[in-house]
């Protein structure tokens, strides 16, 4: 099972047989987002509306690893590229909930495939809200598979599109992640759409200065690395700023077979 | 031999299958104005060109691909934005005086992850002509997006009056789009003169370029997991991602080893 992360030799060999996927794209939030508060995630976060879908892989390739990332953003922030799962959607008008998917399974070091739970989980306004300090209640199943857990966030007034609020600090006591969402409801409002996304981070880049950039080789990072599979959706986020922003991102994925 | 191990690179070099593409020229010796300015409806990333590279040579005997090992750039001004090294292909040109579009290549399919993948990505547009003129010029571009959906047209893109050659930008796409497969048409308001070229590109390397003027900024590609196999007669470009087209020049090289 050649893994491109194991050594430079394995990467070169896998690339010669199956090819790396070298990709870049541009992202943009066209308007400022809304800052987080202590009742809505603490960390100000913005989701770029663009996503990229991992292409179909050919046998015997089963997954690929993000082995390089680079990003350019004009303002200081922290950039995240992650496998993104839509866990559920709330249309504010009518308080109408639509189910999403559960977090996916992924292979771990032993070779087993286990269900994941999102330790980064965001409530995102995909359509702007107009309500005054609405209270959002999310019913979820935690990382241990225990259902009927609830997270409650009080959002700022008039949440702008692409604003993302970290659910994790508001999980029920003792919970560390979300594996699926069973319901989302809101206390007030008639406009907007909220969606819960679960993330498995692939690439995290500090962009410390204006017009700065960051690049890194994820194999040098001491953190979890998830393989991407055909059809996975990769989403893009940034922490620490509400300004409208443009970004250039360059990712490389190396195949495992 | 096919390079499948790190030591194979040294073997190929010892056999003489290595070489350089050197550049010693600048896209903008004097300060220039970008072709467009980012706006809410037309968000772009500025992409002034740092330098042209010579096309990769025809494969010599025993070589079927070029693997870049290192890129090195020395710029005469201090840069605060990254440099992109990429493989470029022309997606078409637009004569703004006559609103005539001449079609070029689409993004290619590539062998990636064990499959044939329809590649997609950003488009850089820049003045091909050296002295475009005109006030109040604007264009729209019709493109097929990352999903190869039915072609759609961008919002009107305002071209800066004093913009000039090699101070390009990425094409501002419609909301939610992250890339382009093909440009199918482009039109102008037939004001002024100038020919715009649209470039698709596949990234080879992007690296931190914050540095002091005159001090080289090298990148070890294999050591940073940037493994590419470049074909013969391919055009490579260097761009300053998100940067201003300030006056300056650049010298450097891309070092390759020939694979088989």
mmCIF file of C-alpha atoms in Angstrom, chain A residues 4-5 8-28 30-31 49-59 61 63-64 67-72 210-219 228 236 245-255, chain B residues 2-7 9 38 40-47 67 80-82 84 87 110-115 117 119-122 146-147 170-171 173-178 201-210 218-219 222-230 241-243 259:
data_model
loop_
_atom_site.group_PDB
_atom_site.id
_atom_site.type_symbol
_atom_site.label_atom_id
_atom_site.label_comp_id
_atom_site.label_asym_id
_atom_site.label_seq_id
_atom_site.Cartn_x
_atom_site.Cartn_y
_atom_site.Cartn_z
ATOM 1 C CA UNK A 4 3.142 9.117 -0.741
ATOM 2 C CA UNK A 5 3.568 10.562 2.724
ATOM 3 C CA UNK A 8 10.143 11.005 -0.963
ATOM 4 C CA UNK A 9 10.765 7.730 -2.762
ATOM 5 C CA UNK A 10 7.164 6.647 -2.299
ATOM 6 C CA UNK A 11 5.923 9.992 -3.538
ATOM 7 C CA UNK A 12 8.153 9.913 -6.625
ATOM 8 C CA UNK A 13 7.128 6.335 -7.350
ATOM 9 C CA UNK A 14 3.413 6.995 -6.931
ATOM 10 C CA UNK A 15 3.623 10.145 -9.032
ATOM 11 C CA UNK A 16 5.413 8.312 -11.824
ATOM 12 C CA UNK A 17 2.739 5.606 -11.886
ATOM 13 C CA UNK A 18 -0.475 7.566 -11.353
ATOM 14 C CA UNK A 19 0.269 11.297 -11.418
ATOM 15 C CA UNK A 20 -0.199 14.000 -8.818
ATOM 16 C CA UNK A 21 -3.192 16.288 -9.126
ATOM 17 C CA UNK A 22 -1.804 19.833 -9.281
ATOM 18 C CA UNK A 23 -4.534 22.373 -8.953
ATOM 19 C CA UNK A 24 -5.005 26.063 -8.258
ATOM 20 C CA UNK A 25 -8.003 28.356 -8.068
ATOM 21 C CA UNK A 26 -9.190 31.777 -7.064
ATOM 22 C CA UNK A 27 -11.639 32.494 -4.258
ATOM 23 C CA UNK A 28 -13.600 35.575 -3.318
ATOM 24 C CA UNK A 30 -17.680 39.788 -2.306
ATOM 25 C CA UNK A 31 -18.896 41.495 0.840
ATOM 26 C CA UNK A 49 -18.427 30.307 -1.370
ATOM 27 C CA UNK A 50 -16.316 28.378 -3.894
ATOM 28 C CA UNK A 51 -15.629 24.685 -3.481
ATOM 29 C CA UNK A 52 -13.694 22.146 -5.512
ATOM 30 C CA UNK A 53 -14.669 18.515 -6.007
ATOM 31 C CA UNK A 54 -11.967 15.852 -5.968
ATOM 32 C CA UNK A 55 -11.930 14.147 -9.382
ATOM 33 C CA UNK A 56 -12.609 10.498 -10.022
ATOM 34 C CA UNK A 57 -9.577 8.354 -9.294
ATOM 35 C CA UNK A 58 -8.536 5.359 -11.350
ATOM 36 C CA UNK A 59 -7.791 1.928 -9.892
ATOM 37 C CA UNK A 61 -5.655 4.581 -6.555
ATOM 38 C CA UNK A 63 -7.265 8.091 -2.068
ATOM 39 C CA UNK A 64 -4.861 11.010 -2.259
ATOM 40 C CA UNK A 67 1.185 17.114 0.081
ATOM 41 C CA UNK A 68 1.623 20.803 -0.665
ATOM 42 C CA UNK A 69 -0.361 23.969 -0.200
ATOM 43 C CA UNK A 70 0.182 27.639 -0.852
ATOM 44 C CA UNK A 71 -2.149 30.578 -0.522
ATOM 45 C CA UNK A 72 -2.064 34.297 -1.136
ATOM 46 C CA UNK A 210 -0.847 42.107 4.469
ATOM 47 C CA UNK A 211 -0.312 40.756 0.976
ATOM 48 C CA UNK A 212 1.358 37.820 2.604
ATOM 49 C CA UNK A 213 1.377 34.180 1.802
ATOM 50 C CA UNK A 214 2.181 30.925 3.397
ATOM 51 C CA UNK A 215 3.171 27.574 2.064
ATOM 52 C CA UNK A 216 3.907 24.346 3.740
ATOM 53 C CA UNK A 217 4.374 20.687 3.240
ATOM 54 C CA UNK A 218 1.688 18.950 5.288
ATOM 55 C CA UNK A 219 3.899 15.916 5.845
ATOM 56 C CA UNK A 228 -9.281 12.693 0.064
ATOM 57 C CA UNK A 236 -12.104 27.030 2.069
ATOM 58 C CA UNK A 245 -11.379 39.151 0.295
ATOM 59 C CA UNK A 246 -9.795 37.458 -2.687
ATOM 60 C CA UNK A 247 -7.421 34.531 -2.490
ATOM 61 C CA UNK A 248 -5.261 32.387 -4.722
ATOM 62 C CA UNK A 249 -4.795 28.814 -3.564
ATOM 63 C CA UNK A 250 -2.504 26.103 -4.912
ATOM 64 C CA UNK A 251 -2.850 22.520 -3.692
ATOM 65 C CA UNK A 252 -1.135 19.309 -4.723
ATOM 66 C CA UNK A 253 -2.574 15.863 -4.073
ATOM 67 C CA UNK A 254 -0.460 12.715 -4.311
ATOM 68 C CA UNK A 255 -2.062 9.308 -4.914
ATOM 69 C CA UNK B 2 12.100 6.205 -14.794
ATOM 70 C CA UNK B 3 12.732 8.328 -11.750
ATOM 71 C CA UNK B 4 10.931 6.559 -8.922
ATOM 72 C CA UNK B 5 13.382 7.159 -6.100
ATOM 73 C CA UNK B 6 15.207 10.172 -4.793
ATOM 74 C CA UNK B 7 18.577 8.649 -5.648
ATOM 75 C CA UNK B 9 17.642 11.921 -9.661
ATOM 76 C CA UNK B 38 -10.577 44.371 -8.239
ATOM 77 C CA UNK B 40 -17.117 43.758 -5.862
ATOM 78 C CA UNK B 41 -18.695 42.317 -8.982
ATOM 79 C CA UNK B 42 -15.361 41.526 -10.601
ATOM 80 C CA UNK B 43 -12.975 40.242 -7.922
ATOM 81 C CA UNK B 44 -9.542 39.464 -9.320
ATOM 82 C CA UNK B 45 -6.123 38.548 -8.066
ATOM 83 C CA UNK B 46 -3.454 40.736 -9.614
ATOM 84 C CA UNK B 47 -0.922 38.666 -11.546
ATOM 85 C CA UNK B 67 11.035 17.110 -13.786
ATOM 86 C CA UNK B 80 6.040 40.772 -0.369
ATOM 87 C CA UNK B 81 3.934 38.342 -2.342
ATOM 88 C CA UNK B 82 4.570 34.858 -3.645
ATOM 89 C CA UNK B 84 4.040 31.356 -9.181
ATOM 90 C CA UNK B 87 2.901 25.832 -17.343
ATOM 91 C CA UNK B 110 -4.148 15.399 -17.459
ATOM 92 C CA UNK B 111 -3.113 12.059 -16.012
ATOM 93 C CA UNK B 112 -3.735 12.465 -12.321
ATOM 94 C CA UNK B 113 -4.630 10.102 -9.503
ATOM 95 C CA UNK B 114 -4.697 7.162 -11.873
ATOM 96 C CA UNK B 115 -7.265 8.701 -14.156
ATOM 97 C CA UNK B 117 -8.812 14.316 -15.340
ATOM 98 C CA UNK B 119 -8.167 20.074 -15.599
ATOM 99 C CA UNK B 120 -9.612 23.488 -14.761
ATOM 100 C CA UNK B 121 -8.262 26.590 -13.156
ATOM 101 C CA UNK B 122 -7.894 30.348 -13.218
ATOM 102 C CA UNK B 146 -15.037 24.048 -13.494
ATOM 103 C CA UNK B 147 -17.918 21.640 -14.052
ATOM 104 C CA UNK B 170 -6.971 36.650 -13.006
ATOM 105 C CA UNK B 171 -10.236 36.644 -14.864
ATOM 106 C CA UNK B 173 -15.471 34.660 -12.483
ATOM 107 C CA UNK B 174 -19.106 34.621 -11.546
ATOM 108 C CA UNK B 175 -19.994 33.992 -7.921
ATOM 109 C CA UNK B 176 -19.334 30.424 -6.830
ATOM 110 C CA UNK B 177 -17.082 29.528 -9.756
ATOM 111 C CA UNK B 178 -13.566 28.419 -8.889
ATOM 112 C CA UNK B 201 -2.083 27.622 -16.449
ATOM 113 C CA UNK B 202 -1.245 24.591 -14.377
ATOM 114 C CA UNK B 203 0.817 25.378 -11.282
ATOM 115 C CA UNK B 204 4.279 23.951 -10.856
ATOM 116 C CA UNK B 205 5.340 25.881 -7.747
ATOM 117 C CA UNK B 206 4.199 28.746 -5.572
ATOM 118 C CA UNK B 207 6.589 29.904 -2.935
ATOM 119 C CA UNK B 208 7.164 32.553 -0.366
ATOM 120 C CA UNK B 209 8.944 35.411 -1.962
ATOM 121 C CA UNK B 210 9.218 37.900 0.853
ATOM 122 C CA UNK B 218 15.253 29.486 -4.289
ATOM 123 C CA UNK B 219 12.811 26.641 -3.909
ATOM 124 C CA UNK B 222 11.153 17.686 -4.637
ATOM 125 C CA UNK B 223 11.846 18.494 -1.004
ATOM 126 C CA UNK B 224 8.553 20.365 -0.888
ATOM 127 C CA UNK B 225 6.576 17.606 -2.573
ATOM 128 C CA UNK B 226 6.266 19.522 -5.835
ATOM 129 C CA UNK B 227 6.736 16.781 -8.414
ATOM 130 C CA UNK B 228 5.806 17.710 -11.976
ATOM 131 C CA UNK B 229 6.563 16.175 -15.345
ATOM 132 C CA UNK B 230 6.668 18.826 -18.025
ATOM 133 C CA UNK B 241 0.646 36.487 -7.160
ATOM 134 C CA UNK B 242 -1.354 39.386 -5.769
ATOM 135 C CA UNK B 243 1.489 41.810 -6.277
ATOM 136 C CA UNK B 259 12.917 11.509 -16.916
#
